[in-house]
PDB file of C-alpha atoms in Angstrom:
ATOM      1  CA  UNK A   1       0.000   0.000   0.000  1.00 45.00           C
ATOM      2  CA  UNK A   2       1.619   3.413  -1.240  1.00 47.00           C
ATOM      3  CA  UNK A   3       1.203   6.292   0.515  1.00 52.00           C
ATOM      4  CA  UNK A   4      -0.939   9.742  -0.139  1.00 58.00           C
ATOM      5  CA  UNK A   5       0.616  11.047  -3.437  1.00 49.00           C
ATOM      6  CA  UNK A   6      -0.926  13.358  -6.085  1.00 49.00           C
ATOM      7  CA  UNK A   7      -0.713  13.796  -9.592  1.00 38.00           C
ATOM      8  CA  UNK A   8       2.223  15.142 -11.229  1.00 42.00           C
ATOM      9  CA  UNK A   9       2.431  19.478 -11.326  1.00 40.00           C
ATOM     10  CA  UNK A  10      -0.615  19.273  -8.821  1.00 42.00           C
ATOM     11  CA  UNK A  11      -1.534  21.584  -5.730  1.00 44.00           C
ATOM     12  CA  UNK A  12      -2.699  19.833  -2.667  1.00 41.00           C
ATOM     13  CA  UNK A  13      -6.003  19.291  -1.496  1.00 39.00           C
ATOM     14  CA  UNK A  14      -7.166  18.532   1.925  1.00 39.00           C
ATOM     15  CA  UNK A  15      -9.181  17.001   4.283  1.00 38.00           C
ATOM     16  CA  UNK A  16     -12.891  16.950   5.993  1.00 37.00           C
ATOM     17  CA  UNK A  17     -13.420  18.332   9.358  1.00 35.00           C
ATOM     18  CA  UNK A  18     -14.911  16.986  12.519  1.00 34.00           C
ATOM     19  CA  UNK A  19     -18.412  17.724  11.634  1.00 31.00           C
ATOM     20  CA  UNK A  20     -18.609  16.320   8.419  1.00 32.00           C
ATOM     21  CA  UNK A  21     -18.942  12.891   7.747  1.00 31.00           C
ATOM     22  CA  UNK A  22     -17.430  10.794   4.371  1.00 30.00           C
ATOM     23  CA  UNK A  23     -19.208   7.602   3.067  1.00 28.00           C
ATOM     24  CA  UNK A  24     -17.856   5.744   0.332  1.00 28.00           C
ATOM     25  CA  UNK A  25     -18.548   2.773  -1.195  1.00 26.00           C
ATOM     26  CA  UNK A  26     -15.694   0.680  -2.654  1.00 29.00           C
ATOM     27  CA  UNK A  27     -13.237   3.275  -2.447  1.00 31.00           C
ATOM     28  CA  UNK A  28      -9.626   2.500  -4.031  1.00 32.00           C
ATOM     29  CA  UNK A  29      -6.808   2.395  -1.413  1.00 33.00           C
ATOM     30  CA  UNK A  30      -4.034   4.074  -3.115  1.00 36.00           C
ATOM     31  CA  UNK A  31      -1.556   7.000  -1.415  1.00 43.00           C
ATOM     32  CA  UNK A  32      -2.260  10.784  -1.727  1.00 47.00           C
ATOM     33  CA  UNK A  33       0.641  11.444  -3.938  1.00 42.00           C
ATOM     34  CA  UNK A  34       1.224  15.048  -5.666  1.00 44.00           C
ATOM     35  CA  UNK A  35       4.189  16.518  -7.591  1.00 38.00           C
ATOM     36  CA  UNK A  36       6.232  18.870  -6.175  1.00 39.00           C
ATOM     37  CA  UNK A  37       4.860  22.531  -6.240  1.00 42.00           C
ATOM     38  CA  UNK A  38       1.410  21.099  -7.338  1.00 42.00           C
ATOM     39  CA  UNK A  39      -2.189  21.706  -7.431  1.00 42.00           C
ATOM     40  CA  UNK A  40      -4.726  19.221  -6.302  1.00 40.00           C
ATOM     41  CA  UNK A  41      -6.180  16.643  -7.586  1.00 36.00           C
ATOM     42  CA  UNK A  42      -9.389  16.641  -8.467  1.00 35.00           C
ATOM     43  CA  UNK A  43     -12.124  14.738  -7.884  1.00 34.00           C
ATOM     44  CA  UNK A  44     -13.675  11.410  -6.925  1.00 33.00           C
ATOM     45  CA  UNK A  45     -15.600   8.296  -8.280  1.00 30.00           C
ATOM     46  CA  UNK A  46     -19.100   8.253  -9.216  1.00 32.00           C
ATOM     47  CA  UNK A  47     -19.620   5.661  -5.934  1.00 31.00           C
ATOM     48  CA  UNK A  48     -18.090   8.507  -3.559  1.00 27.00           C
ATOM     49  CA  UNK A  49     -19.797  11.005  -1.933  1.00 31.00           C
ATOM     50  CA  UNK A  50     -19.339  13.792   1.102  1.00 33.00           C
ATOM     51  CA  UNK A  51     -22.322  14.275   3.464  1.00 34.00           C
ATOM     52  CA  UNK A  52     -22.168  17.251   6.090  1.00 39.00           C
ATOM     53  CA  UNK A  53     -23.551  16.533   9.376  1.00 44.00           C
ATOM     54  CA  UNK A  54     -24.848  19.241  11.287  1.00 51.00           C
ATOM     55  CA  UNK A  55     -23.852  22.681  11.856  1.00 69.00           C
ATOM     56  CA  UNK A  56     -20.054  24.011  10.242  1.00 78.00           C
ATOM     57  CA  UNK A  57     -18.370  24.075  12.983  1.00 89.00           C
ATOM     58  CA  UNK A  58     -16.144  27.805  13.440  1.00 94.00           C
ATOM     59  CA  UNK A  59     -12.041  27.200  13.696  1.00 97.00           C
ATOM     60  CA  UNK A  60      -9.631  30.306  14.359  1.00 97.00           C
ATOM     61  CA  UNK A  61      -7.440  31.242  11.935  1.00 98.00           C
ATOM     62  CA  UNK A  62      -3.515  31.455  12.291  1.00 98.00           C
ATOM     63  CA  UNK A  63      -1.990  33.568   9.410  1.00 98.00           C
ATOM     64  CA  UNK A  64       1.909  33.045   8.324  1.00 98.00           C
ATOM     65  CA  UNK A  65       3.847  33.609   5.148  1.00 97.00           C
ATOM     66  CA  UNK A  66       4.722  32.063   1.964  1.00 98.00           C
ATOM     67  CA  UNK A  67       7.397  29.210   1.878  1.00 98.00           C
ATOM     68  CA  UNK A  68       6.495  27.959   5.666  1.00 98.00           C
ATOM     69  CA  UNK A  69       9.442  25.317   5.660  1.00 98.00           C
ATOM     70  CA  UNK A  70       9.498  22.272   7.353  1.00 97.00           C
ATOM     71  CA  UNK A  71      12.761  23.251   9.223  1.00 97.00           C
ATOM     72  CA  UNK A  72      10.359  26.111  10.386  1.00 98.00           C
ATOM     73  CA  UNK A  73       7.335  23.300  11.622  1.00 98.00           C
ATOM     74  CA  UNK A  74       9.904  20.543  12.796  1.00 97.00           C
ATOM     75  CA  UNK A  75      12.875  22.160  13.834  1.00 96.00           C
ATOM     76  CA  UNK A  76      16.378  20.237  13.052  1.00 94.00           C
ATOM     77  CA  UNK A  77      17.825  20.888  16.423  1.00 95.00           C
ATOM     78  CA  UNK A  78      15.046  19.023  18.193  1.00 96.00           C
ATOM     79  CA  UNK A  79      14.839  15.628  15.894  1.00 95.00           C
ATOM     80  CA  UNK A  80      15.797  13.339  18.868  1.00 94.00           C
ATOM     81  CA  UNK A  81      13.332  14.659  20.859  1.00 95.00           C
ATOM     82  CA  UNK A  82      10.848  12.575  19.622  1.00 94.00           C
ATOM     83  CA  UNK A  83       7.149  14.491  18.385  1.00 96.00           C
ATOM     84  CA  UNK A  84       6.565  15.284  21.674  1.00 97.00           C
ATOM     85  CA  UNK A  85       9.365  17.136  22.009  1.00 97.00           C
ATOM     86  CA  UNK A  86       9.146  18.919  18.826  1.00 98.00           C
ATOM     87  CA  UNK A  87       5.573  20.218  17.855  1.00 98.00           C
ATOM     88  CA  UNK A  88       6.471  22.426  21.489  1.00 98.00           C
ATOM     89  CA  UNK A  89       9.317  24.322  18.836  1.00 98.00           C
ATOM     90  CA  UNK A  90       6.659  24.098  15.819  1.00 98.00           C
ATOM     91  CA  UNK A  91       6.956  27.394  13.998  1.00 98.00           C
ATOM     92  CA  UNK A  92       8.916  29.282  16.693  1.00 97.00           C
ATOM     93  CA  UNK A  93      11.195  31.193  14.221  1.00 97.00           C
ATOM     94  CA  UNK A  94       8.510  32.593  12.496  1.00 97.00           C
ATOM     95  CA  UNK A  95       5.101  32.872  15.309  1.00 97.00           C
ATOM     96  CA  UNK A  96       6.801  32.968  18.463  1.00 97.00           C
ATOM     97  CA  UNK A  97       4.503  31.206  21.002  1.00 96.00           C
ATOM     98  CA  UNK A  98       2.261  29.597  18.459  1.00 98.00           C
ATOM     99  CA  UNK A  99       2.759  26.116  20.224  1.00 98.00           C
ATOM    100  CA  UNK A 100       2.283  26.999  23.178  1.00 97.00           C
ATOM    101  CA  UNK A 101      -1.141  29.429  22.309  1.00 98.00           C
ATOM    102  CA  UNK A 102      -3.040  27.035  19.207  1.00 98.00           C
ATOM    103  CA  UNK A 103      -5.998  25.018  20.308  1.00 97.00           C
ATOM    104  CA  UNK A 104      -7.308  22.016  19.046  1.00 97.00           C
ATOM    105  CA  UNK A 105      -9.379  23.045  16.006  1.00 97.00           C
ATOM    106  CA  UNK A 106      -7.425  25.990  14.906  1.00 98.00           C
ATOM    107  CA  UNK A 107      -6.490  26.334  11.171  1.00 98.00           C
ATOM    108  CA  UNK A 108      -3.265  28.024   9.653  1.00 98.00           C
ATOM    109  CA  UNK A 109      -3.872  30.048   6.216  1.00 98.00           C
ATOM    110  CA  UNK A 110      -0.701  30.777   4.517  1.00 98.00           C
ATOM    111  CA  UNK A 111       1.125  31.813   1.245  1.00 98.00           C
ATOM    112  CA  UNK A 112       2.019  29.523  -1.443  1.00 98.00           C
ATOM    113  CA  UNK A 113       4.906  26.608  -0.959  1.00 98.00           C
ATOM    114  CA  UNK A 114       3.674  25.882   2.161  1.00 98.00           C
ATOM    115  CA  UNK A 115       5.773  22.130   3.376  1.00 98.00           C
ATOM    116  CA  UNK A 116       9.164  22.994   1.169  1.00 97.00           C
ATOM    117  CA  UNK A 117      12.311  22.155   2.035  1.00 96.00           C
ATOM    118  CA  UNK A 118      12.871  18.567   3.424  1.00 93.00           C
ATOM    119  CA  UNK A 119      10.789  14.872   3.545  1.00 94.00           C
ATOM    120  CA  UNK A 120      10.934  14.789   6.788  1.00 94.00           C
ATOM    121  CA  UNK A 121       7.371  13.683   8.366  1.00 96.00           C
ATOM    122  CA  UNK A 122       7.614  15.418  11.679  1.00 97.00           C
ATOM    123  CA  UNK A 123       6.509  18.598   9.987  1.00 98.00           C
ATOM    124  CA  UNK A 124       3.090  17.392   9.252  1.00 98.00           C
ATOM    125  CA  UNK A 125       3.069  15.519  12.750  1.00 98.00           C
ATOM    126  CA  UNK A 126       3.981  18.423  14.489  1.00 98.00           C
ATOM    127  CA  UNK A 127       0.755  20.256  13.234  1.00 98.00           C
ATOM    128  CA  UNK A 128      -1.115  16.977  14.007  1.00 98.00           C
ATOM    129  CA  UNK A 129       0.294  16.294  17.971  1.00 97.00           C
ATOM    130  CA  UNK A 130      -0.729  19.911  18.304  1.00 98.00           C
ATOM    131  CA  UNK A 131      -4.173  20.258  17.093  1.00 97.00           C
ATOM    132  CA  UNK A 132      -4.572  22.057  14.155  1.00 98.00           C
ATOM    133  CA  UNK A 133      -7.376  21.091  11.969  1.00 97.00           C
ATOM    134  CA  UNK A 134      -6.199  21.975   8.703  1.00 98.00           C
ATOM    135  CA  UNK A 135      -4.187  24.047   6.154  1.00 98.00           C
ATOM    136  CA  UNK A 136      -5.317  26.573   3.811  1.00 98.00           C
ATOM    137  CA  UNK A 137      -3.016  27.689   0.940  1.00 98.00           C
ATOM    138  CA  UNK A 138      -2.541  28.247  -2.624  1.00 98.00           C
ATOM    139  CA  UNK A 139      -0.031  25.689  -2.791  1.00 98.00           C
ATOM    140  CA  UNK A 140       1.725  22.783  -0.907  1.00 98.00           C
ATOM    141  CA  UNK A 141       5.097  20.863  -1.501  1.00 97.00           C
ATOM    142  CA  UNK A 142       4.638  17.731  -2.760  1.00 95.00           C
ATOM    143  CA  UNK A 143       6.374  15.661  -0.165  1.00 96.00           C
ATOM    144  CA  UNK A 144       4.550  17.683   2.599  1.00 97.00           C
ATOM    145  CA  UNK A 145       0.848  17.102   1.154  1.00 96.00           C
ATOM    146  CA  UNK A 146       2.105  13.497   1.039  1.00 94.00           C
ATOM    147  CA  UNK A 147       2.793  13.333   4.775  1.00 96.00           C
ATOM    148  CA  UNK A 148       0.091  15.490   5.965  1.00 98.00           C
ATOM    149  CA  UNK A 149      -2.486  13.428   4.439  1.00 97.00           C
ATOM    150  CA  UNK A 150      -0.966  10.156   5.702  1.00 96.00           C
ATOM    151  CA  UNK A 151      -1.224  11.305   9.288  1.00 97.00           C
ATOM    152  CA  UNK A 152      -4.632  12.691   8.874  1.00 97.00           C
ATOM    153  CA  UNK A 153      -3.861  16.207   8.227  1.00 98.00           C
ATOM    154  CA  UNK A 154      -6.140  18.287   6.394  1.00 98.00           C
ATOM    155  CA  UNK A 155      -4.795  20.515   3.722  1.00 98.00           C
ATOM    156  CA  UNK A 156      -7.218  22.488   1.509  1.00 98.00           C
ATOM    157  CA  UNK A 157      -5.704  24.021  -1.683  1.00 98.00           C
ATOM    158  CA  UNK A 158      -7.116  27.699  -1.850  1.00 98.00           C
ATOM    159  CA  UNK A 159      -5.792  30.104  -4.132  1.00 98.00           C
ATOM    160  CA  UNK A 160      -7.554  33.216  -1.908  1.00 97.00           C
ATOM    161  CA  UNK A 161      -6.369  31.820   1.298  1.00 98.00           C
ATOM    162  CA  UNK A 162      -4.146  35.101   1.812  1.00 97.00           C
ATOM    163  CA  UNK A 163      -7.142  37.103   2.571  1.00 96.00           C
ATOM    164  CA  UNK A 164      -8.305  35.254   5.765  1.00 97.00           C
ATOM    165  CA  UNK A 165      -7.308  37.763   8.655  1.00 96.00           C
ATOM    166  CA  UNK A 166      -4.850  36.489  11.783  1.00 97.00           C
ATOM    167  CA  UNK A 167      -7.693  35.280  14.140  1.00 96.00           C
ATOM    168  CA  UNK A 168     -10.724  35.682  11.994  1.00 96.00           C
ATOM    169  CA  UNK A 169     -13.096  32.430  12.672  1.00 96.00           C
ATOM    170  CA  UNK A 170     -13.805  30.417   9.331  1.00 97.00           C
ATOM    171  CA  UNK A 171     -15.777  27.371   8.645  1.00 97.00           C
ATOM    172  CA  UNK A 172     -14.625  24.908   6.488  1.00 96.00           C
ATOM    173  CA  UNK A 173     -17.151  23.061   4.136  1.00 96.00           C
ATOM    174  CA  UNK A 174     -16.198  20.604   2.833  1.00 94.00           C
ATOM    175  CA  UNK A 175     -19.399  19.653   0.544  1.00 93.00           C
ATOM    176  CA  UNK A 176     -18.706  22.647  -1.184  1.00 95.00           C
ATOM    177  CA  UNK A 177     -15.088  22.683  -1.055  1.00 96.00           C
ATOM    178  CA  UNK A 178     -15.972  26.166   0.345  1.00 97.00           C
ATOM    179  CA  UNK A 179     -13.836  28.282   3.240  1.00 97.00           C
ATOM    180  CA  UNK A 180     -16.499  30.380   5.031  1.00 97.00           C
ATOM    181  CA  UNK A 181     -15.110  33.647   6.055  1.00 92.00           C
ATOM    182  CA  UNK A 182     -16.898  36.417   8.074  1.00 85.00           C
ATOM    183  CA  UNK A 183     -19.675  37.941   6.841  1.00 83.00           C
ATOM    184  CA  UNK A 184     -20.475  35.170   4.834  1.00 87.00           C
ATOM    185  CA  UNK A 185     -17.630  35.687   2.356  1.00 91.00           C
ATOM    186  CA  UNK A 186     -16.894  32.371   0.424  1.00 96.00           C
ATOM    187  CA  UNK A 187     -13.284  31.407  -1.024  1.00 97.00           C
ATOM    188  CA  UNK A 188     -12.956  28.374  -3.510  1.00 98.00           C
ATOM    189  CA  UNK A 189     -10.737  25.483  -2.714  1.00 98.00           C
ATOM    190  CA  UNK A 190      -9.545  23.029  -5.220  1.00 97.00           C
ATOM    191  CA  UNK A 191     -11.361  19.300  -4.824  1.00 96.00           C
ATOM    192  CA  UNK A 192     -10.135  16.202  -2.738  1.00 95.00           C
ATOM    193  CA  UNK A 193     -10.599  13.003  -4.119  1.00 94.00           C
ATOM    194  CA  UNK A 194     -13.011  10.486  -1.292  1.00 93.00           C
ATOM    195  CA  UNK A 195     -10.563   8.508  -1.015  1.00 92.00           C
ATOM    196  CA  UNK A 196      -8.239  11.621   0.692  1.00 94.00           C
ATOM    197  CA  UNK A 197     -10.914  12.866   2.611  1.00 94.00           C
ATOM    198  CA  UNK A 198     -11.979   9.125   4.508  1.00 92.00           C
ATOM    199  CA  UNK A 199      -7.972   8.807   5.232  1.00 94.00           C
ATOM    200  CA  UNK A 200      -8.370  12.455   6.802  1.00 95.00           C
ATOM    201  CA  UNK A 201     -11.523  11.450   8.790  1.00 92.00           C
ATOM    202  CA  UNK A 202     -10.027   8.272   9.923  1.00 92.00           C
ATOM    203  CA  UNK A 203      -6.724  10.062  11.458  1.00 94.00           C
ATOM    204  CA  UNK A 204      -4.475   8.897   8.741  1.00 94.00           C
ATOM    205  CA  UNK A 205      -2.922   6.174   6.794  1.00 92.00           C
ATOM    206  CA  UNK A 206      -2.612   3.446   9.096  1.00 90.00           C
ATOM    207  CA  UNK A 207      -5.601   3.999  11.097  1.00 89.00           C
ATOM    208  CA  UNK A 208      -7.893   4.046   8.086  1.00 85.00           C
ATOM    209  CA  UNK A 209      -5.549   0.509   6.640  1.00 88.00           C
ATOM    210  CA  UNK A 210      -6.587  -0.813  10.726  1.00 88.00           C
ATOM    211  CA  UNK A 211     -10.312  -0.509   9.934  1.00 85.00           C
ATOM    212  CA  UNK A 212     -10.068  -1.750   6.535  1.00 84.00           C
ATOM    213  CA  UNK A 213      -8.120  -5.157   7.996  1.00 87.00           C
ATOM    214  CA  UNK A 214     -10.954  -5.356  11.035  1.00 86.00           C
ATOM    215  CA  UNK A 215     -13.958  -4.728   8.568  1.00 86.00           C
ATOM    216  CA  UNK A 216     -13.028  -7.541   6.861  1.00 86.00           C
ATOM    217  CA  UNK A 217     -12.485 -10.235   9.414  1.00 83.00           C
TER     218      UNK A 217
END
């Protein structure tokens, strides 16, 4: 089994969030996989399709630059620390205090080339062991929408995401593939293939491979 990988030249898409549910029905297990510097892919099979449950559910915004790299969200110096002793250093050359301040549910909207710079998973993981609920962009390294995705990380692919304010609240819906500003104000995000979206809602690569083994004992 492969992991999350993209089409070639693609930006990266994202996940769903904790009010929305995914159904699918024979969807193919195959790995989120984009290019580097690449757009998302689009779409999904005609036996897929994304139900929202419920209300949207409000997540504050955390706004950085362009070119976030993953030196920046996993910082070489702490690599033997293990993720819990990293995601405390995540972003601290750029948002001092961000670890320390981001609650579970936040979201971090951002300028393109968000994820360049190395493979190294702890970047996504970082985001993950600390909460944050997704990514907003215009674009995503390859290697980094590759890992996010694997651990469950949600990465939407939105080529307005420089307009969301530092600590506006935003919805996220997914049905639509819609961020929900304030006032109402809508920005477009590129699609996310099912298939992206149920390893999002089931925490990542392995957890949604565990459910798949159980289901079919």
């Amino acid at each position: 089994m492969s992991a999350a990988r993209p089409p070639e030249g693609a930006h990266a898409p994202s996940g769903g969030s904790a009010v929305h549910e995914v159904t699918s029905v024979g969807a193919p297990m195959s790995a989120a996989r984009p290019p580097e510097g690449a757009h998302a892919p689009s779409g999904g099979s005609a036996g897929h399709e994304v139900t929202t449950a419920g209300p949207l559910t409000a997540h504050r915004v955390w706004r950085l630059g362009a070119e976030i790299d993953t030196d920046q969200l996993a910082p070489g110096a702490y690599m033997k620390l293990g993720i819990e002793g990293i995601a405390p250093h995540c972003l601290e050359a750029v948002r001092p205090g961000f670890a320390g301040a981001v609650r579970a549910g936040d979201v971090i909207a951002a300028g393109p080339g968000f994820g360049i710079g190395s493979s190294r998973e702890q970047a996504a993981a970082a985001l993950v062991q600390l909460g944050v609920r997704a990514v907003i962009a215009p674009s995503f390294s390859g290697l980094f929408f590759r890992n996010a995705f694997n651990l469950g990380l949600l990465l939407l692919t939105c080529p307005a995401a420089e307009q969301l304010r530092d600590g506006e609240l935003v919805e996220l819906d997914l049905q639509r593939m819609q961020v929900v500003g304030s006032a109402g104000r809508r920005l477009a995000c590129e699609p996310i293939p099912p298939f992206l979206l149920e390893m999002v809602q089931a925490g990542g690569l392995m957890n949604q491979l565990r459910r798949k083994l159980q289901a079919a004992r």
